[in-house]
Coordinates of C-alpha atoms in Angstrom, one line a residue:
X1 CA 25.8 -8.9 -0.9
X2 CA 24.5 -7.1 -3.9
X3 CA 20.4 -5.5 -2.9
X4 CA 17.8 -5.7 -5.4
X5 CA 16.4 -2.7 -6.4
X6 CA 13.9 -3.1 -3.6
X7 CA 15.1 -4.1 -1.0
X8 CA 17.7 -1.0 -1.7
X9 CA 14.3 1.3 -1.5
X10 CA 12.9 -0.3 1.2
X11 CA 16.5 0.1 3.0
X12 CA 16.5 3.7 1.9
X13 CA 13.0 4.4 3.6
X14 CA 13.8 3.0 7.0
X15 CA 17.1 5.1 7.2
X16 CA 16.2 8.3 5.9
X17 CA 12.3 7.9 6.9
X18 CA 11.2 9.4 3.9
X19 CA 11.9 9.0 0.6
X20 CA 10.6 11.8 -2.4
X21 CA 11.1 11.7 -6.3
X22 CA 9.8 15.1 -7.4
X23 CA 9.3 13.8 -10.5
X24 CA 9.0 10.4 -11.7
X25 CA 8.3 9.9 -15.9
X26 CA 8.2 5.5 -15.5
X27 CA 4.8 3.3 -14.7
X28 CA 6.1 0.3 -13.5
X29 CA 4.7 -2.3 -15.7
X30 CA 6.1 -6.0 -14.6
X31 CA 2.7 -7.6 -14.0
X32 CA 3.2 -8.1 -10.2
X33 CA 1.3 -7.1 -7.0
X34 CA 3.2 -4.4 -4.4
X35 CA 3.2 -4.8 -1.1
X36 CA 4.9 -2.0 0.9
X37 CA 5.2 -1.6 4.5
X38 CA 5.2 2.1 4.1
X39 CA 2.6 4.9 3.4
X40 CA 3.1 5.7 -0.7
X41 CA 1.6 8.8 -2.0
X42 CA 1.2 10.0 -5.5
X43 CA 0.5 13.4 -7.2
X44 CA 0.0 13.4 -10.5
X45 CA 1.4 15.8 -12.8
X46 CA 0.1 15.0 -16.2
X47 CA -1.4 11.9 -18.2
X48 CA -3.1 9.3 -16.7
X49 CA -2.7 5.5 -15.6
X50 CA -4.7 2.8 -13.9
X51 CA -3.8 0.5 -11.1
X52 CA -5.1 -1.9 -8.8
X53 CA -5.8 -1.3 -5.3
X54 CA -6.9 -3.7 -2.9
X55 CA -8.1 -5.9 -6.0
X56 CA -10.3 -2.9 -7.5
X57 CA -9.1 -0.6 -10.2
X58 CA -8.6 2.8 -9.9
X59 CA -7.6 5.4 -12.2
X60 CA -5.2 8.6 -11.7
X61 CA -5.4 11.7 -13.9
X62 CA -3.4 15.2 -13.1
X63 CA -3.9 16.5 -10.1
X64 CA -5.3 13.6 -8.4
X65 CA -3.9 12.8 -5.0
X66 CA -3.4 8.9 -4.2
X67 CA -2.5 7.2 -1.3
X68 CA -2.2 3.2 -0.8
X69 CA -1.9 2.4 3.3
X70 CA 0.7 0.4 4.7
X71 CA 0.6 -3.6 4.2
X72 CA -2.3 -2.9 1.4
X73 CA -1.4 -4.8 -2.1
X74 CA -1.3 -2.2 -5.5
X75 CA -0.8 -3.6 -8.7
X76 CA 0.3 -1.4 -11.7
X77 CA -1.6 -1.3 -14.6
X78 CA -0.6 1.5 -17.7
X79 CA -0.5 4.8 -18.4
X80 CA -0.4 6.8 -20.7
X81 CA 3.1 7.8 -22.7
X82 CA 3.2 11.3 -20.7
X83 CA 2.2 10.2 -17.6
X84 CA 4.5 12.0 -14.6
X85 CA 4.2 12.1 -10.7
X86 CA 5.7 13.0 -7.7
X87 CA 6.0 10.3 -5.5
X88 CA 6.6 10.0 -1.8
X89 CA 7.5 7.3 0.9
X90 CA 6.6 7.9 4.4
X91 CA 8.4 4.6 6.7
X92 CA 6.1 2.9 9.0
X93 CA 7.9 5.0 12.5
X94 CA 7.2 8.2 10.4
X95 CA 3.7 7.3 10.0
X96 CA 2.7 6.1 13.4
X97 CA 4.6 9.8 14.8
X98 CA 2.2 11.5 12.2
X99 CA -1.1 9.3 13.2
X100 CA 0.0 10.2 16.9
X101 CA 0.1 13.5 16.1
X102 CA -3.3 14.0 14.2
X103 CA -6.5 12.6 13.9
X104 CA -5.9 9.2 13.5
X105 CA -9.6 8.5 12.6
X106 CA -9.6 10.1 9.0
X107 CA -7.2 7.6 8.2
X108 CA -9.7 4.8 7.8
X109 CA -11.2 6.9 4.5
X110 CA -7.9 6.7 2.5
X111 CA -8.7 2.2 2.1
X112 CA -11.7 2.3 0.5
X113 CA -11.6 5.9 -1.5
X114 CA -7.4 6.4 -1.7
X115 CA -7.6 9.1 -4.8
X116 CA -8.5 12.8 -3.9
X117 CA -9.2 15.0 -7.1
X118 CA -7.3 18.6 -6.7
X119 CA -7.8 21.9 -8.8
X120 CA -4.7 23.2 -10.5
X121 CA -4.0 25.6 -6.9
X122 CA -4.4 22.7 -4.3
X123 CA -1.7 21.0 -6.1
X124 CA 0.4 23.8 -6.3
X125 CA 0.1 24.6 -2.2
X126 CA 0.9 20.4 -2.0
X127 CA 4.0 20.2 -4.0
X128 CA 5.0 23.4 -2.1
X129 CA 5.4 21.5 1.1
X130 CA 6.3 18.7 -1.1
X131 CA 9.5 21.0 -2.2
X132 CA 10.1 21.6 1.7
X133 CA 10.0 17.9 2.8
X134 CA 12.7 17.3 0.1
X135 CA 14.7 20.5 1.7
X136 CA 14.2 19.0 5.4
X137 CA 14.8 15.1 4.4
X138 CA 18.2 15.9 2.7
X139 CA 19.5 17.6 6.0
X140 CA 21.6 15.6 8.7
X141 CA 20.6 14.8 12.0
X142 CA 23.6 16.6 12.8
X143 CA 22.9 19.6 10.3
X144 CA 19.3 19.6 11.6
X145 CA 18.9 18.8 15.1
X146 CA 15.1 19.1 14.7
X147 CA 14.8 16.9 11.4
X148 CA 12.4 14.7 12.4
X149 CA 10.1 17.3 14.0
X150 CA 9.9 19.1 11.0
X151 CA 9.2 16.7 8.8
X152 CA 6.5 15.9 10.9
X153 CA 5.1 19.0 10.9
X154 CA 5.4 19.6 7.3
X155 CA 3.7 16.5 6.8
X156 CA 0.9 17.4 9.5
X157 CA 0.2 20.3 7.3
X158 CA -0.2 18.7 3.8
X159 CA -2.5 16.2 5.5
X160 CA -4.5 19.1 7.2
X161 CA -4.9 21.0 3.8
X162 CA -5.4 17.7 2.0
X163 CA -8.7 16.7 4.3
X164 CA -9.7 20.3 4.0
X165 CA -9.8 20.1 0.2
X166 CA -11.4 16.6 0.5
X167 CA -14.5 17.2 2.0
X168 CA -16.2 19.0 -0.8
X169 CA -15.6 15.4 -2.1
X170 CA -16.4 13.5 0.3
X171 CA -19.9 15.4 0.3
X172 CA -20.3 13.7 -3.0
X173 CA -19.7 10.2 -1.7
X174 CA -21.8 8.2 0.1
X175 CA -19.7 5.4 2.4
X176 CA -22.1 1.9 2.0
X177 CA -22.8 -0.8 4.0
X178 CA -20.8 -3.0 1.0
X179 CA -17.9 -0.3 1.1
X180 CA -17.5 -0.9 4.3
X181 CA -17.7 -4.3 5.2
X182 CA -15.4 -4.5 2.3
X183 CA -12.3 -2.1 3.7
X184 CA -13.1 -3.4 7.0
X185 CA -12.0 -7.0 5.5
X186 CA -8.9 -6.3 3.2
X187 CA -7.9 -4.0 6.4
X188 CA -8.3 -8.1 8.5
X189 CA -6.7 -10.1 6.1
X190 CA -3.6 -7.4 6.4
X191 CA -3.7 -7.9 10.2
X192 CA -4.3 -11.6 10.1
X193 CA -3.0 -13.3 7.2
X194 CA -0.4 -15.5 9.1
X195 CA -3.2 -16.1 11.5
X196 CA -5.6 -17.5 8.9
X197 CA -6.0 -17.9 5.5
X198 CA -9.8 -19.1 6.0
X199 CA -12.9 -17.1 4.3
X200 CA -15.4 -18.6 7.5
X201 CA -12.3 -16.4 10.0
X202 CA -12.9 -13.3 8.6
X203 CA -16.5 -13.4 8.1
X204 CA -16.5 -14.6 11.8
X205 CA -14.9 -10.9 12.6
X206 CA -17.1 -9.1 10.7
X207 CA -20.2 -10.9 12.2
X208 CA -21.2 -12.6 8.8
X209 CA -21.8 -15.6 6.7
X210 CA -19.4 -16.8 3.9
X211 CA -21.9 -16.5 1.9
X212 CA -22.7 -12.6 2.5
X213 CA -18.8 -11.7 2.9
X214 CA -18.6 -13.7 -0.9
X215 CA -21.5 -11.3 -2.2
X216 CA -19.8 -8.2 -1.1
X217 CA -16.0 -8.9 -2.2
X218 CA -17.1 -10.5 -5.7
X219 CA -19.1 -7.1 -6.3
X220 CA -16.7 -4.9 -5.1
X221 CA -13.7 -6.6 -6.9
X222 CA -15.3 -7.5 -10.6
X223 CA -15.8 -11.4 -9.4
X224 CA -13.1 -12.0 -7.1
X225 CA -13.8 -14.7 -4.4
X226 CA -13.0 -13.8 -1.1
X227 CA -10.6 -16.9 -0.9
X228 CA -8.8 -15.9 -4.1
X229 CA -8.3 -12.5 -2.5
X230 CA -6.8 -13.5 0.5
X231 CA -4.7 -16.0 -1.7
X232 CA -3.7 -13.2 -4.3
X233 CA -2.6 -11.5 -0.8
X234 CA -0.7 -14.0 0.4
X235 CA 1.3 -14.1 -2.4
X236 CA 2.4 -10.8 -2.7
X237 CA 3.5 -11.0 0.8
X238 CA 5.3 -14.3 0.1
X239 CA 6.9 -12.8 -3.2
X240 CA 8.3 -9.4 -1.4
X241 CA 10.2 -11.9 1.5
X242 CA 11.4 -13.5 -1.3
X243 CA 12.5 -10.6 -3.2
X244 CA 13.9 -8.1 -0.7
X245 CA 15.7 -11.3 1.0
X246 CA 14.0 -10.6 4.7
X247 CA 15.0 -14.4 4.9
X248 CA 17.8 -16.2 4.2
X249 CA 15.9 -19.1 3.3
X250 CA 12.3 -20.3 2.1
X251 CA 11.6 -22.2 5.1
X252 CA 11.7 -19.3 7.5
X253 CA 9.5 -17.6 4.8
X254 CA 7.2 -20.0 5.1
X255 CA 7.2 -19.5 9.3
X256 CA 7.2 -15.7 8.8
X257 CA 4.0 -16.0 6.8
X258 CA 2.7 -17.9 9.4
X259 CA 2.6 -21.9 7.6
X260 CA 3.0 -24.4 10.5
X261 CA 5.3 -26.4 8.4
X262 CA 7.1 -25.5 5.1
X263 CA 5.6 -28.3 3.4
X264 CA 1.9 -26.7 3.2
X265 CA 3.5 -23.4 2.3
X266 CA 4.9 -24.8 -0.9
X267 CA 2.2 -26.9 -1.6
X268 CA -0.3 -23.2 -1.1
X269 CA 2.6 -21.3 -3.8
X270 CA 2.2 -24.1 -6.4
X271 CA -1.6 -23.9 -6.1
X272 CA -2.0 -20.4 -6.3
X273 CA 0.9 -19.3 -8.9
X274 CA 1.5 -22.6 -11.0
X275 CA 5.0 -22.8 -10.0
X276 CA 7.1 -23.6 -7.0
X277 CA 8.9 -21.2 -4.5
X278 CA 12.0 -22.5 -5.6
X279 CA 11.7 -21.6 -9.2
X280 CA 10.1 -17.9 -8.6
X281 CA 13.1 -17.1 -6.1
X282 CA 15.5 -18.4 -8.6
X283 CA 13.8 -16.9 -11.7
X284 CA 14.0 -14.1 -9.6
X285 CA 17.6 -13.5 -8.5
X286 CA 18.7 -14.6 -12.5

């Protein structure tokens, strides 16, 4: 069987743990939403281009540090003719080893504020260790015994030196009530989604009415309804099982993304995108 192009990456990832591009000159500009299961970091080098994240937009220039979270959606936007970045993959067993290993608790930060602005030396010292993880990655077990000890500790340091140059920041920014009710609900609808696709469920968690949950993700998002975000969601979830092939067929799609019967999982991808399951997976694989 021939892989697409990402279910090649995310095959890449799981095997190797980590995957870097030093350099990367493309913006990948197809109009859909990403879902990844890993941890994606950017650098970038020069120029600048917009994104979505979570359903808000944010903007990278050079030297700006991003990072998107696992099971959060992204959604490329432009950039500019020289935009550039390095770009790194960190799988999901790589990630949990690293949260183990340090303090779990800044985590939380990087979903509602995921770009860090660097001066032109903080970037340097990053894509320093950046050149060692590349150095460690393409070792063998066998060549390396220790590989996946020293990754981690390479990547235990950039995260050390990256909070250290984030707190001058961070000083600067003021976490809200709104902020965080809304991180605290994109990070539910990534735990739950096959659980419930209901508005009144998640505003149950968060211990508030629709109506107040609706107030906070329309303002946060430019207008976006909480239903339409967990729908927009859904859909990127439902589009990556199609595309990377996790599933050999659209019914156990629709089970994996948590439908009690396929039926109401094709009737939910007509509503939402305007055409059927069948024809995206087919317009896909042509």
């Amino acid at each position: 069987m021939v892989l697409t192009h990402r279910e090649q990456l995310i095959k890449d990832i799981e095997e190797s743990d980590i995957l870097i591009v030093r350099k990367v000159h493309k913006v990948f500009m197809d109009n859909e939403d990403y879902v990844f299961p890993n941890v994606i970091m950017t650098l970038c080098l020069s120029g600048s281009a917009r994104a979505m994240y979570d359903m808000r937009e944010i903007t990278h220039h050079k030297n700006d540090l991003t990072i998107f979270m696992p099971g959060h959606i992204m959604h490329p936007i432009d950039g500019t003719d020289d935009f550039s970045y390095a770009l790194l993959f960190i799988s999901p067993k790589l990630f949990e080893d690293l949260r183990f290993n340090t303090f779990s608790h800044d985590y939380e930060k990087y979903n509602y504020a995921p770009v860090c602005s660097l001066t032109d030396e903080q970037t340097a010292h990053l894509l320093a260790i950046v050149d060692l993880l590349i150095a460690i990655a393409n070792q063998t077990d066998e060549e390396m015994p220790h590989r996946q000890q020293a990754l981690l500790a390479q990547l235990a340091v950039g995260y050390e030196l990256l909070n250290s140059y984030r707190r001058e920041q961070d000083k600067q920014w003021k976490k809200n009530r709104h902020t965080e009710i809304y991180s605290n609900f994109c990070d539910l609808v990534v735990k739950h989604y096959r659980e419930s696709r209901e508005v009144k469920f998640y505003a149950g968690l968060l211990n508030l009415t629709p109506k107040y949950l609706s107030k906070v993700v329309r303002a946060a998002t430019d207008g976006l309804s909480p239903g339409e975000w967990i729908e927009q969601y859904v859909m990127a979830q439902a589009k990556r099982l199609i595309e990377i092939r996790a599933t050999p067929t659209l019914v156990e799609t629709a089970y994996m993304l948590g439908f009690s019967e396929p039926t109401s999982f094709y009737r939910y991808f007509k509503r939402v995108t305007g055409m059927t399951a069948k024809q995206y997976r087919d317009g896909y694989q042509s």
